[in-house]
Coordinates of C-alpha atoms in Angstrom, one line a residue:
Chain Y
D1209 CA 42.5 -21.4 12.9
A1210 CA 42.4 -18.6 16.1
K1211 CA 45.2 -19.1 18.3
T1212 CA 42.9 -18.7 20.6
T1213 CA 40.0 -20.0 23.4
Q1214 CA 37.1 -17.8 23.9
P1215 CA 33.5 -18.4 25.5
T1216 CA 30.6 -18.6 23.0
S1217 CA 28.5 -16.1 25.5
M1218 CA 28.8 -14.0 28.3
D1219 CA 25.7 -12.3 30.3
C1220 CA 26.5 -9.1 32.7
A1221 CA 24.5 -6.6 33.6
E1222 CA 23.8 -2.9 32.8
G1223 CA 26.5 -0.4 35.3
R1224 CA 28.6 -3.8 36.8
A1225 CA 31.9 -5.4 35.4
A1226 CA 32.2 -7.7 32.0
N1227 CA 34.9 -9.7 32.0
L1228 CA 35.7 -11.5 29.0
P1229 CA 38.6 -14.7 29.0
C1230 CA 40.6 -15.7 26.3
N1231 CA 42.7 -18.5 26.1
H1232 CA 46.4 -18.0 24.4
S1233 CA 48.6 -20.8 25.7
T1234 CA 50.1 -20.9 22.1
I1235 CA 51.2 -17.5 22.1
S1236 CA 55.2 -16.8 20.9
G1237 CA 56.9 -14.0 22.8
N1238 CA 57.0 -11.4 20.2
E1239 CA 52.9 -11.7 19.0
Y1240 CA 50.4 -8.7 21.3
V1241 CA 47.3 -9.7 22.8
Y1242 CA 44.4 -7.6 20.6
W1243 CA 41.2 -7.4 21.4
Y1244 CA 38.6 -5.8 19.1
R1245 CA 34.5 -6.4 18.7
Q1246 CA 31.2 -6.0 16.1
I1247 CA 28.6 -4.8 17.3
H1248 CA 25.4 -6.4 15.1
S1249 CA 25.7 -5.7 11.3
Q1250 CA 28.2 -3.1 11.5
G1251 CA 32.2 -3.8 11.3
P1252 CA 34.8 -4.8 13.8
Q1253 CA 36.4 -2.0 15.4
Y1254 CA 39.2 -2.4 17.5
I1255 CA 39.8 -1.7 21.2
I1256 CA 43.1 -1.9 22.7
H1257 CA 46.1 -4.4 22.4
G1258 CA 48.6 -5.2 25.1
L1259 CA 52.4 -7.4 24.9
K1260 CA 52.9 -8.4 28.7
N1261 CA 52.0 -5.8 30.8
N1262 CA 48.3 -4.6 31.7
E1263 CA 46.7 -1.5 29.3
T1264 CA 44.1 0.8 29.8
N1265 CA 42.1 3.5 27.5
E1266 CA 39.3 4.9 27.4
M1267 CA 37.8 1.8 26.5
A1268 CA 38.3 -0.4 28.5
S1269 CA 41.2 -2.5 30.2
L1270 CA 43.6 -5.2 28.7
I1271 CA 45.0 -8.3 32.1
I1272 CA 47.7 -10.8 30.8
T1273 CA 49.1 -13.3 33.4
E1274 CA 52.1 -13.0 34.0
D1275 CA 53.1 -16.2 31.8
R1276 CA 50.8 -14.7 29.3
K1277 CA 48.5 -17.6 28.1
S1278 CA 45.8 -16.0 28.9
S1279 CA 44.3 -12.4 29.2
T1280 CA 40.9 -10.5 30.5
L1281 CA 39.5 -7.7 28.5
I1282 CA 38.0 -6.1 31.6
L1283 CA 34.8 -3.8 30.4
P1284 CA 33.3 -1.7 34.3
H1285 CA 30.8 0.1 33.6
A1286 CA 29.3 -2.4 31.0
T1287 CA 26.2 -0.5 29.4
L1288 CA 23.3 -2.0 26.9
R1289 CA 25.6 -0.6 23.8
D1290 CA 28.2 -2.6 24.8
T1291 CA 26.4 -6.2 23.5
A1292 CA 27.8 -7.4 20.6
V1293 CA 30.9 -10.1 19.8
Y1294 CA 34.0 -9.8 20.8
Y1295 CA 36.9 -11.0 19.3
C1296 CA 40.8 -11.5 21.5
I1297 CA 43.6 -12.0 18.8
V1298 CA 46.9 -12.2 18.9
R1299 CA 49.8 -10.6 16.8
V1300 CA 53.7 -9.9 16.2
W1301 CA 53.6 -6.1 15.9
W1302 CA 55.8 -6.6 13.1
G1303 CA 55.5 -10.0 10.9
N1304 CA 55.5 -10.8 7.6
R1305 CA 53.7 -10.8 4.1
D1306 CA 52.3 -14.3 4.8
D1307 CA 51.4 -13.0 8.8
K1308 CA 47.3 -13.6 9.2
I1309 CA 44.8 -11.8 11.4
I1310 CA 42.3 -14.2 12.3
F1311 CA 38.8 -13.4 13.8
G1312 CA 38.1 -17.0 15.3
K1313 CA 34.0 -17.0 17.1
G1314 CA 34.8 -14.6 19.3
T1315 CA 32.4 -14.2 22.8
R1316 CA 29.0 -12.7 22.2
L1317 CA 28.5 -10.5 25.6
H1318 CA 24.5 -10.4 26.8
I1319 CA 24.0 -6.8 29.1
L1320 CA 20.9 -7.6 31.3
P1321 CA 19.2 -4.4 32.1
Chain B
E1318 CA 33.2 6.8 11.8
T1319 CA 36.3 5.4 11.0
G1320 CA 37.3 6.2 8.1
V1321 CA 36.2 3.1 5.7
T1322 CA 33.8 3.6 3.6
Q1323 CA 31.8 1.4 1.8
T1324 CA 29.3 1.4 -0.8
P1325 CA 26.1 -0.1 -1.2
R1326 CA 25.4 -0.9 2.3
H1327 CA 23.0 -3.2 1.1
L1328 CA 23.2 -5.6 -2.4
V1329 CA 20.4 -7.9 -3.5
M1330 CA 21.6 -9.6 -6.6
G1331 CA 20.5 -12.2 -9.0
M1332 CA 23.6 -15.3 -10.0
T1333 CA 23.3 -13.6 -13.6
N1334 CA 24.1 -10.5 -12.4
K1335 CA 27.2 -8.7 -12.4
K1336 CA 28.0 -5.5 -9.7
S1337 CA 30.6 -4.6 -7.6
L1338 CA 31.2 -3.1 -3.7
K1339 CA 32.9 -0.2 -3.3
C1340 CA 35.5 0.6 -0.6
E1341 CA 36.9 3.6 0.0
Q1342 CA 39.5 4.8 3.3
H1343 CA 40.2 8.6 3.9
L1344 CA 42.9 7.5 6.7
G1345 CA 46.6 6.8 4.2
H1346 CA 47.0 3.7 4.9
N1347 CA 49.3 1.7 2.7
A1348 CA 47.3 -2.0 2.6
M1349 CA 43.3 -2.7 2.3
Y1350 CA 41.5 -5.9 3.1
W1351 CA 38.3 -7.4 2.1
Y1352 CA 36.6 -9.8 4.2
K1353 CA 33.5 -12.0 3.9
Q1354 CA 31.2 -12.6 7.1
S1355 CA 28.3 -15.3 6.6
A1356 CA 26.0 -15.9 9.0
K1357 CA 27.6 -17.1 12.2
K1358 CA 30.1 -17.8 11.3
P1359 CA 34.1 -15.8 11.8
L1360 CA 35.6 -13.8 9.9
E1361 CA 37.4 -14.7 6.3
L1362 CA 40.1 -12.9 5.3
M1363 CA 39.6 -12.9 0.8
F1364 CA 42.0 -10.6 0.1
V1365 CA 44.7 -8.2 0.9
Y1366 CA 46.2 -5.3 -0.8
S1367 CA 49.6 -3.4 -0.3
L1368 CA 50.4 -0.5 -2.1
E1369 CA 48.0 -1.6 -4.6
E1370 CA 49.8 -4.6 -4.7
R1371 CA 48.2 -8.3 -3.9
V1372 CA 49.7 -10.3 -1.8
E1373 CA 47.0 -12.4 -0.1
N1374 CA 43.8 -14.7 -2.1
N1375 CA 42.9 -17.3 0.1
S1376 CA 41.1 -19.8 -2.2
V1377 CA 38.2 -17.1 -3.0
P1378 CA 36.5 -18.9 -6.2
S1379 CA 37.2 -16.6 -9.3
R1380 CA 33.2 -15.6 -9.6
F1381 CA 35.1 -12.5 -6.6
S1382 CA 37.2 -10.7 -8.9
P1383 CA 39.4 -7.5 -6.4
E1384 CA 40.2 -4.6 -8.2
C1385 CA 42.7 -2.2 -6.2
P1386 CA 43.6 0.6 -8.8
N1387 CA 45.3 3.5 -6.0
S1388 CA 45.8 2.9 -2.2
S1389 CA 42.6 4.8 -1.1
H1390 CA 40.2 2.8 -3.1
L1391 CA 38.6 -1.3 -3.1
F1392 CA 37.1 -2.6 -5.4
L1393 CA 35.2 -6.2 -5.5
H1394 CA 33.3 -7.2 -9.0
L1395 CA 30.5 -9.7 -8.4
H1396 CA 30.1 -12.1 -11.5
T1397 CA 27.5 -15.5 -11.6
L1398 CA 27.3 -15.6 -7.8
Q1399 CA 25.8 -18.3 -5.7
P1400 CA 23.0 -18.6 -2.9
E1401 CA 25.8 -19.3 -0.6
D1402 CA 27.6 -16.1 -1.7
S1403 CA 25.0 -13.9 0.3
A1404 CA 27.2 -13.0 3.4
L1405 CA 27.9 -9.1 4.5
Y1406 CA 31.8 -8.4 2.9
L1407 CA 33.5 -6.1 5.1
C1408 CA 36.4 -3.7 3.9
A1409 CA 39.2 -3.0 6.3
S1410 CA 42.3 -0.8 5.7
S1411 CA 45.9 -0.4 8.2
P1412 CA 48.4 1.6 8.0
S1413 CA 50.5 -1.5 6.7
K1414 CA 50.3 -5.3 5.8
E1415 CA 54.0 -5.7 7.1
G1416 CA 52.9 -4.0 10.7
G1417 CA 50.4 -5.5 13.9
E1418 CA 48.8 -1.3 14.1
K1419 CA 45.2 -2.3 13.9
L1420 CA 42.8 -2.3 11.3
F1421 CA 39.9 -0.3 10.8
F1422 CA 37.1 -1.7 9.2
G1423 CA 34.1 -0.2 7.0
S1424 CA 30.3 -1.0 7.9
G1425 CA 30.1 -3.6 5.7
T1426 CA 28.1 -4.1 2.6
Q1427 CA 25.0 -6.6 3.1
L1428 CA 24.8 -9.1 -0.1
S1429 CA 21.6 -11.2 -0.7
V1430 CA 22.3 -13.6 -3.7
L1431 CA 18.4 -14.6 -5.2

């Protein structure tokens, strides 16, 4: 089972910031938080990852709470092309052959014109 | 363009047919993966190859047979499939199996079994 909990769906107006929450209350000290998204009928696309510090790249920002039990992915200026399913995943950085990357059901984000 | 190419993009097959899905990566990665995504279900990991050795088989029926002839190519051979096997089949690669580097996915093969 996935180690994360996400809302099933969210709406956001075009041009506004989309804030997608993720709960990972059982995260271990050596596990990173990763975000991927999947646009309809395509493969998932990596967005960002982090351990405990906030991270930002050209696609999004990742805010991780101090206790690391939850995080928020922020798309600063959402466009219609950001409509997708967003997956929050936790995994270690260097594990072993038994470690699995498990995708849950994710959050279906609808960007409204 | 992710550097992972899957063919064909769409496939329709009967239950008695034999077909193969192909995946090719041009990223120099050592790990390759097959995922299955049925309608309205999460991605299910099927097989993992690391340095051309199968390191994971998640209780996948024998009618699905993977092959990894080298670190750049991955195949999924299909035979006597069932209608419930209709799904999007996704290939992915990463620099290693153990490391936390990101996965690169192909666009998938949409399979319909009649």
